[in-house]
Amino acid sequence: DTGVSQNPRHKITKRGQNVTFRCDPISEHNRLYWYRQTLGQGPEFLTYFQNEAQLEKSRLLSDRFSAERPKGSFSTLEIQRTEQGDSAMYLCASSFGGADTQYFGPGTRLTVL
Amino acid sequence: EDQVTQSPEALRLQEGESSSLNCSYTVSGLRGLFWYRQDPGKGPEFLFTLYSAGEEKEKERLKATLTKKESFLHITAPKPEDSATYLCAVLSNQGGKLIFGQGTELSVKP
């Protein structure tokens, strides 16, 4: 099964440190999305790519957050100078072209101490 | 502003006790409405996509329906393994992002 994969699955860091997460989408999916989910809430959109192009960014994505998809395959999400409020589950999803169904990965749980 | 509201926030059922979950939405041009299931500590698992009012989709004990303002997820004779959080999301004609509701946490007791 070649579903969406995310690494690491868990990350514990100290406030002020930088962290980077990786997402590998389903093979041949050209769209890749990042969402953030806090306890008891639904996922909130952060950003998405079509191939290498970043097409939309949420206002939630402050200057400390940056996402890349350099070759149109995997993507990275970096958070600089982490804050306790960044603690959440970071979810990645992918979809194929005009098909709108987004398939999610297992998520990366971030805890900022 | 696009918005999704789910009710109830939590639902406790006895095994075999059928019920429905509600998803009310406002969106500037609906491209699709999605239902996902999420188990604790895991990513959402896709269940259904509905595109137009009157459409229905079924999978095992689950049936999703859609009107112009809301969607229902009907659960018939649920089993304990159906316990999970059920998420509803909408996709508008304007972009690729999903707008999610806060979810309904379903617990089915034997």
PDB file of C-alpha atoms in Angstrom:
ATOM      1  CA  ASP A   1       0.000   0.000   0.000  1.00  0.00           C
ATOM      2  CA  THR A   2       1.518   3.349  -1.053  1.00  0.00           C
ATOM      3  CA  GLY A   3      -0.632   5.752   0.920  1.00  0.00           C
ATOM      4  CA  VAL A   4       0.447   9.176   2.159  1.00  0.00           C
ATOM      5  CA  SER A   5       3.385   8.903   4.556  1.00  0.00           C
ATOM      6  CA  GLN A   6       4.618  11.451   7.086  1.00  0.00           C
ATOM      7  CA  ASN A   7       7.795  11.648   9.133  1.00  0.00           C
ATOM      8  CA  PRO A   8       8.427  11.876  11.948  1.00  0.00           C
ATOM      9  CA  ARG A   9       5.237  10.611  13.565  1.00  0.00           C
ATOM     10  CA  HIS A  10       6.031  12.390  16.812  1.00  0.00           C
ATOM     11  CA  LYS A  11       8.267  15.361  17.599  1.00  0.00           C
ATOM     12  CA  ILE A  12       8.976  16.905  20.988  1.00  0.00           C
ATOM     13  CA  THR A  13      10.927  20.145  20.967  1.00  0.00           C
ATOM     14  CA  LYS A  14      11.728  23.071  23.184  1.00  0.00           C
ATOM     15  CA  ARG A  15      10.289  26.511  22.622  1.00  0.00           C
ATOM     16  CA  GLY A  16      12.428  28.516  20.221  1.00  0.00           C
ATOM     17  CA  GLN A  17      13.788  25.530  18.291  1.00  0.00           C
ATOM     18  CA  ASN A  18      13.179  24.921  14.574  1.00  0.00           C
ATOM     19  CA  VAL A  19      11.430  21.761  13.364  1.00  0.00           C
ATOM     20  CA  THR A  20      10.880  20.247   9.923  1.00  0.00           C
ATOM     21  CA  PHE A  21       8.306  17.683   8.863  1.00  0.00           C
ATOM     22  CA  ARG A  22       8.208  15.644   5.683  1.00  0.00           C
ATOM     23  CA  CYS A  23       5.264  14.370   3.643  1.00  0.00           C
ATOM     24  CA  ASP A  24       5.391  11.841   0.806  1.00  0.00           C
ATOM     25  CA  PRO A  25       2.129  11.865  -1.175  1.00  0.00           C
ATOM     26  CA  ILE A  26       0.465   9.001  -3.019  1.00  0.00           C
ATOM     27  CA  SER A  27       2.421   8.289  -6.169  1.00  0.00           C
ATOM     28  CA  GLU A  28       1.313  10.433  -9.151  1.00  0.00           C
ATOM     29  CA  HIS A  29      -0.846  12.743  -7.020  1.00  0.00           C
ATOM     30  CA  ASN A  30      -0.012  16.252  -8.175  1.00  0.00           C
ATOM     31  CA  ARG A  31      -1.741  18.119  -5.348  1.00  0.00           C
ATOM     32  CA  LEU A  32      -0.412  18.174  -1.803  1.00  0.00           C
ATOM     33  CA  TYR A  33      -2.033  19.854   1.201  1.00  0.00           C
ATOM     34  CA  TRP A  34      -1.007  20.700   4.768  1.00  0.00           C
ATOM     35  CA  TYR A  35      -3.508  21.003   7.626  1.00  0.00           C
ATOM     36  CA  ARG A  36      -3.178  21.516  11.376  1.00  0.00           C
ATOM     37  CA  GLN A  37      -5.471  19.914  13.943  1.00  0.00           C
ATOM     38  CA  THR A  38      -5.751  20.683  17.645  1.00  0.00           C
ATOM     39  CA  LEU A  39      -7.534  18.502  20.190  1.00  0.00           C
ATOM     40  CA  GLY A  40     -11.298  18.391  19.749  1.00  0.00           C
ATOM     41  CA  GLN A  41     -11.260  20.398  16.519  1.00  0.00           C
ATOM     42  CA  GLY A  42     -11.418  19.572  12.842  1.00  0.00           C
ATOM     43  CA  PRO A  43      -8.349  20.049  10.641  1.00  0.00           C
ATOM     44  CA  GLU A  44      -7.559  23.642   9.576  1.00  0.00           C
ATOM     45  CA  PHE A  45      -6.080  24.356   6.161  1.00  0.00           C
ATOM     46  CA  LEU A  46      -2.530  25.732   6.034  1.00  0.00           C
ATOM     47  CA  THR A  47      -1.349  25.584   2.428  1.00  0.00           C
ATOM     48  CA  TYR A  48      -1.413  23.542  -0.762  1.00  0.00           C
ATOM     49  CA  PHE A  49       0.686  22.821  -3.830  1.00  0.00           C
ATOM     50  CA  GLN A  50      -0.049  21.788  -7.350  1.00  0.00           C
ATOM     51  CA  ASN A  51       3.168  20.189  -8.559  1.00  0.00           C
ATOM     52  CA  GLU A  52       5.911  22.596  -7.406  1.00  0.00           C
ATOM     53  CA  ALA A  53       3.684  25.684  -7.217  1.00  0.00           C
ATOM     54  CA  GLN A  54       2.308  26.830  -3.874  1.00  0.00           C
ATOM     55  CA  LEU A  55      -1.186  27.960  -4.843  1.00  0.00           C
ATOM     56  CA  GLU A  56      -2.709  29.081  -1.561  1.00  0.00           C
ATOM     57  CA  LYS A  57      -1.577  29.932   1.961  1.00  0.00           C
ATOM     58  CA  SER A  58      -3.840  30.409   4.958  1.00  0.00           C
ATOM     59  CA  ARG A  59      -3.653  33.481   7.150  1.00  0.00           C
ATOM     60  CA  LEU A  60      -2.862  30.930   9.891  1.00  0.00           C
ATOM     61  CA  LEU A  61       0.532  30.421   8.249  1.00  0.00           C
ATOM     62  CA  SER A  62       2.651  33.043   9.962  1.00  0.00           C
ATOM     63  CA  ASP A  63       6.120  34.115   8.798  1.00  0.00           C
ATOM     64  CA  ARG A  64       7.577  31.404  11.022  1.00  0.00           C
ATOM     65  CA  PHE A  65       6.034  28.712   8.826  1.00  0.00           C
ATOM     66  CA  SER A  66       7.353  27.762   5.414  1.00  0.00           C
ATOM     67  CA  ALA A  67       6.469  24.908   3.099  1.00  0.00           C
ATOM     68  CA  GLU A  68       8.209  23.630   0.005  1.00  0.00           C
ATOM     69  CA  ARG A  69       7.675  21.028  -2.668  1.00  0.00           C
ATOM     70  CA  PRO A  70      10.827  21.415  -4.727  1.00  0.00           C
ATOM     71  CA  LYS A  71      10.426  18.656  -7.300  1.00  0.00           C
ATOM     72  CA  GLY A  72       6.694  18.235  -7.212  1.00  0.00           C
ATOM     73  CA  SER A  73       6.949  15.049  -5.187  1.00  0.00           C
ATOM     74  CA  PHE A  74       7.542  15.157  -1.413  1.00  0.00           C
ATOM     75  CA  SER A  75       6.975  18.290   0.656  1.00  0.00           C
ATOM     76  CA  THR A  76       8.493  19.752   3.813  1.00  0.00           C
ATOM     77  CA  LEU A  77       6.894  22.011   6.399  1.00  0.00           C
ATOM     78  CA  GLU A  78       9.289  23.997   8.585  1.00  0.00           C
ATOM     79  CA  ILE A  79       8.392  25.903  11.731  1.00  0.00           C
ATOM     80  CA  GLN A  80      10.989  28.348  12.982  1.00  0.00           C
ATOM     81  CA  ARG A  81      11.247  29.555  16.590  1.00  0.00           C
ATOM     82  CA  THR A  82       8.513  27.234  17.795  1.00  0.00           C
ATOM     83  CA  GLU A  83       5.988  28.440  20.350  1.00  0.00           C
ATOM     84  CA  GLN A  84       3.798  26.421  22.721  1.00  0.00           C
ATOM     85  CA  GLY A  85       0.785  27.364  20.611  1.00  0.00           C
ATOM     86  CA  ASP A  86       2.294  25.431  17.702  1.00  0.00           C
ATOM     87  CA  SER A  87       1.630  22.156  19.530  1.00  0.00           C
ATOM     88  CA  ALA A  88      -0.810  20.237  17.322  1.00  0.00           C
ATOM     89  CA  MET A  89      -1.165  17.385  14.849  1.00  0.00           C
ATOM     90  CA  TYR A  90       0.150  18.358  11.423  1.00  0.00           C
ATOM     91  CA  LEU A  91      -1.632  16.481   8.657  1.00  0.00           C
ATOM     92  CA  CYS A  92      -0.657  16.066   5.033  1.00  0.00           C
ATOM     93  CA  ALA A  93      -3.046  15.040   2.263  1.00  0.00           C
ATOM     94  CA  SER A  94      -2.795  14.484  -1.477  1.00  0.00           C
ATOM     95  CA  SER A  95      -5.152  14.294  -4.432  1.00  0.00           C
ATOM     96  CA  PHE A  96      -4.916  13.570  -8.144  1.00  0.00           C
ATOM     97  CA  GLY A  97      -5.598  16.356 -10.606  1.00  0.00           C
ATOM     98  CA  GLY A  98      -9.249  17.043 -11.144  1.00  0.00           C
ATOM     99  CA  ALA A  99     -10.327  14.357  -8.663  1.00  0.00           C
ATOM    100  CA  ASP A 100     -11.120  16.246  -5.492  1.00  0.00           C
ATOM    101  CA  THR A 101     -10.888  13.514  -2.871  1.00  0.00           C
ATOM    102  CA  GLN A 102      -8.012  14.251  -0.504  1.00  0.00           C
ATOM    103  CA  TYR A 103      -6.335  11.281   1.138  1.00  0.00           C
ATOM    104  CA  PHE A 104      -4.656  11.936   4.452  1.00  0.00           C
ATOM    105  CA  GLY A 105      -1.480  10.644   6.012  1.00  0.00           C
ATOM    106  CA  PRO A 106      -1.120   9.534   9.650  1.00  0.00           C
ATOM    107  CA  GLY A 107       0.029  12.965  10.809  1.00  0.00           C
ATOM    108  CA  THR A 108       2.972  14.323  12.799  1.00  0.00           C
ATOM    109  CA  ARG A 109       2.232  15.103  16.444  1.00  0.00           C
ATOM    110  CA  LEU A 110       4.252  18.151  17.586  1.00  0.00           C
ATOM    111  CA  THR A 111       4.695  18.969  21.250  1.00  0.00           C
ATOM    112  CA  VAL A 112       6.457  22.221  22.153  1.00  0.00           C
ATOM    113  CA  LEU A 113       7.684  22.358  25.754  1.00  0.00           C
TER     114      LEU A 113
ATOM    115  CA  GLU B   1     -17.317  33.007   4.705  1.00  0.00           C
ATOM    116  CA  ASP B   2     -17.471  29.240   4.184  1.00  0.00           C
ATOM    117  CA  GLN B   3     -18.487  27.432   7.350  1.00  0.00           C
ATOM    118  CA  VAL B   4     -19.318  23.910   8.531  1.00  0.00           C
ATOM    119  CA  THR B   5     -21.094  23.029  11.790  1.00  0.00           C
ATOM    120  CA  GLN B   6     -21.562  19.474  13.037  1.00  0.00           C
ATOM    121  CA  SER B   7     -23.994  18.214  15.650  1.00  0.00           C
ATOM    122  CA  PRO B   8     -24.049  16.700  18.122  1.00  0.00           C
ATOM    123  CA  GLU B   9     -20.476  17.151  19.360  1.00  0.00           C
ATOM    124  CA  ALA B  10     -20.636  13.733  21.016  1.00  0.00           C
ATOM    125  CA  LEU B  11     -23.041  10.820  20.664  1.00  0.00           C
ATOM    126  CA  ARG B  12     -23.242   7.679  22.774  1.00  0.00           C
ATOM    127  CA  LEU B  13     -25.187   4.726  21.385  1.00  0.00           C
ATOM    128  CA  GLN B  14     -25.850   1.179  22.402  1.00  0.00           C
ATOM    129  CA  GLU B  15     -24.851  -1.470  19.898  1.00  0.00           C
ATOM    130  CA  GLY B  16     -27.679  -1.801  17.368  1.00  0.00           C
ATOM    131  CA  GLU B  17     -29.184   1.618  18.177  1.00  0.00           C
ATOM    132  CA  SER B  18     -29.430   3.523  14.866  1.00  0.00           C
ATOM    133  CA  SER B  19     -28.958   7.301  14.715  1.00  0.00           C
ATOM    134  CA  SER B  20     -27.880  10.206  12.508  1.00  0.00           C
ATOM    135  CA  LEU B  21     -25.116  12.811  12.557  1.00  0.00           C
ATOM    136  CA  ASN B  22     -25.750  16.266  11.120  1.00  0.00           C
ATOM    137  CA  CYS B  23     -23.503  18.557   9.089  1.00  0.00           C
ATOM    138  CA  SER B  24     -24.788  22.060   8.266  1.00  0.00           C
ATOM    139  CA  TYR B  25     -22.811  24.151   5.814  1.00  0.00           C
ATOM    140  CA  THR B  26     -22.619  27.521   4.099  1.00  0.00           C
ATOM    141  CA  VAL B  27     -20.346  27.757   1.089  1.00  0.00           C
ATOM    142  CA  SER B  28     -19.985  30.033  -1.920  1.00  0.00           C
ATOM    143  CA  GLY B  29     -20.637  27.380  -4.538  1.00  0.00           C
ATOM    144  CA  LEU B  30     -20.396  23.770  -3.388  1.00  0.00           C
ATOM    145  CA  ARG B  31     -18.008  21.596  -5.345  1.00  0.00           C
ATOM    146  CA  GLY B  32     -18.293  18.648  -2.991  1.00  0.00           C
ATOM    147  CA  LEU B  33     -19.086  17.551   0.565  1.00  0.00           C
ATOM    148  CA  PHE B  34     -16.869  14.948   2.198  1.00  0.00           C
ATOM    149  CA  TRP B  35     -17.224  12.614   5.158  1.00  0.00           C
ATOM    150  CA  TYR B  36     -14.177  11.217   6.932  1.00  0.00           C
ATOM    151  CA  ARG B  37     -13.692   8.910   9.882  1.00  0.00           C
ATOM    152  CA  GLN B  38     -10.855   9.608  12.322  1.00  0.00           C
ATOM    153  CA  ASP B  39      -9.581   7.225  15.006  1.00  0.00           C
ATOM    154  CA  PRO B  40      -7.611   8.645  17.959  1.00  0.00           C
ATOM    155  CA  GLY B  41      -4.066   9.620  17.019  1.00  0.00           C
ATOM    156  CA  LYS B  42      -4.565   8.849  13.322  1.00  0.00           C
ATOM    157  CA  GLY B  43      -5.239  10.797  10.143  1.00  0.00           C
ATOM    158  CA  PRO B  44      -8.760  11.112   8.689  1.00  0.00           C
ATOM    159  CA  GLU B  45      -9.922   8.163   6.596  1.00  0.00           C
ATOM    160  CA  PHE B  46     -12.062   8.973   3.560  1.00  0.00           C
ATOM    161  CA  LEU B  47     -15.643   7.659   3.563  1.00  0.00           C
ATOM    162  CA  PHE B  48     -17.840   9.492   1.017  1.00  0.00           C
ATOM    163  CA  THR B  49     -18.057  12.373  -1.425  1.00  0.00           C
ATOM    164  CA  LEU B  50     -21.419  13.950  -2.288  1.00  0.00           C
ATOM    165  CA  TYR B  51     -21.717  16.466  -5.102  1.00  0.00           C
ATOM    166  CA  SER B  52     -25.342  17.517  -5.479  1.00  0.00           C
ATOM    167  CA  ALA B  53     -28.552  17.771  -3.468  1.00  0.00           C
ATOM    168  CA  GLY B  54     -30.465  14.516  -3.387  1.00  0.00           C
ATOM    169  CA  GLU B  55     -27.369  12.372  -3.784  1.00  0.00           C
ATOM    170  CA  GLU B  56     -26.910   9.383  -1.438  1.00  0.00           C
ATOM    171  CA  LYS B  57     -23.943   7.072  -0.838  1.00  0.00           C
ATOM    172  CA  GLU B  58     -23.793   3.881   1.228  1.00  0.00           C
ATOM    173  CA  LYS B  59     -21.024   1.793   2.728  1.00  0.00           C
ATOM    174  CA  GLU B  60     -21.785  -1.069   5.093  1.00  0.00           C
ATOM    175  CA  ARG B  61     -23.735   0.436   8.023  1.00  0.00           C
ATOM    176  CA  LEU B  62     -23.215   4.039   6.893  1.00  0.00           C
ATOM    177  CA  LYS B  63     -25.356   6.110   4.548  1.00  0.00           C
ATOM    178  CA  ALA B  64     -24.660   9.741   3.637  1.00  0.00           C
ATOM    179  CA  THR B  65     -27.256  12.118   2.200  1.00  0.00           C
ATOM    180  CA  LEU B  66     -27.069  15.704   0.962  1.00  0.00           C
ATOM    181  CA  THR B  67     -29.458  18.660   0.749  1.00  0.00           C
ATOM    182  CA  LYS B  68     -28.723  22.261  -0.242  1.00  0.00           C
ATOM    183  CA  LYS B  69     -27.918  23.236   3.344  1.00  0.00           C
ATOM    184  CA  GLU B  70     -26.931  20.076   5.206  1.00  0.00           C
ATOM    185  CA  SER B  71     -25.765  16.509   5.071  1.00  0.00           C
ATOM    186  CA  PHE B  72     -26.615  13.557   7.269  1.00  0.00           C
ATOM    187  CA  LEU B  73     -24.592  10.494   8.101  1.00  0.00           C
ATOM    188  CA  HIS B  74     -26.990   7.733   9.066  1.00  0.00           C
ATOM    189  CA  ILE B  75     -25.610   4.819  11.077  1.00  0.00           C
ATOM    190  CA  THR B  76     -27.744   1.673  11.030  1.00  0.00           C
ATOM    191  CA  ALA B  77     -27.324  -0.943  13.764  1.00  0.00           C
ATOM    192  CA  PRO B  78     -23.882   0.343  14.807  1.00  0.00           C
ATOM    193  CA  LYS B  79     -21.185  -1.880  16.272  1.00  0.00           C
ATOM    194  CA  PRO B  80     -18.447  -0.955  18.785  1.00  0.00           C
ATOM    195  CA  GLU B  81     -15.919  -0.803  15.938  1.00  0.00           C
ATOM    196  CA  ASP B  82     -17.850   2.146  14.498  1.00  0.00           C
ATOM    197  CA  SER B  83     -16.672   4.236  17.461  1.00  0.00           C
ATOM    198  CA  ALA B  84     -14.619   7.143  16.094  1.00  0.00           C
ATOM    199  CA  THR B  85     -14.831  10.855  15.319  1.00  0.00           C
ATOM    200  CA  TYR B  86     -16.723  11.591  12.119  1.00  0.00           C
ATOM    201  CA  LEU B  87     -15.657  14.695  10.228  1.00  0.00           C
ATOM    202  CA  CYS B  88     -17.588  16.598   7.581  1.00  0.00           C
ATOM    203  CA  ALA B  89     -15.848  18.970   5.142  1.00  0.00           C
ATOM    204  CA  VAL B  90     -16.806  21.099   2.150  1.00  0.00           C
ATOM    205  CA  LEU B  91     -14.868  22.065  -0.943  1.00  0.00           C
ATOM    206  CA  SER B  92     -15.934  25.237  -2.690  1.00  0.00           C
ATOM    207  CA  ASN B  93     -15.681  26.053  -6.369  1.00  0.00           C
ATOM    208  CA  GLN B  94     -13.055  28.691  -5.548  1.00  0.00           C
ATOM    209  CA  GLY B  95     -10.222  26.608  -4.258  1.00  0.00           C
ATOM    210  CA  GLY B  96      -8.643  23.317  -3.267  1.00  0.00           C
ATOM    211  CA  LYS B  97      -8.856  23.607   0.518  1.00  0.00           C
ATOM    212  CA  LEU B  98     -11.320  21.620   2.599  1.00  0.00           C
ATOM    213  CA  ILE B  99     -13.266  23.453   5.309  1.00  0.00           C
ATOM    214  CA  PHE B 100     -13.938  21.048   8.174  1.00  0.00           C
ATOM    215  CA  GLY B 101     -16.484  20.965  10.943  1.00  0.00           C
ATOM    216  CA  GLN B 102     -15.360  20.211  14.484  1.00  0.00           C
ATOM    217  CA  GLY B 103     -16.467  16.595  14.230  1.00  0.00           C
ATOM    218  CA  THR B 104     -18.882  14.303  16.066  1.00  0.00           C
ATOM    219  CA  GLU B 105     -17.336  11.849  18.506  1.00  0.00           C
ATOM    220  CA  LEU B 106     -19.315   8.620  18.322  1.00  0.00           C
ATOM    221  CA  SER B 107     -19.119   5.975  21.014  1.00  0.00           C
ATOM    222  CA  VAL B 108     -20.913   2.645  20.571  1.00  0.00           C
ATOM    223  CA  LYS B 109     -21.170   0.443  23.649  1.00  0.00           C
ATOM    224  CA  PRO B 110     -21.756  -3.328  23.481  1.00  0.00           C
TER     225      PRO B 110
END
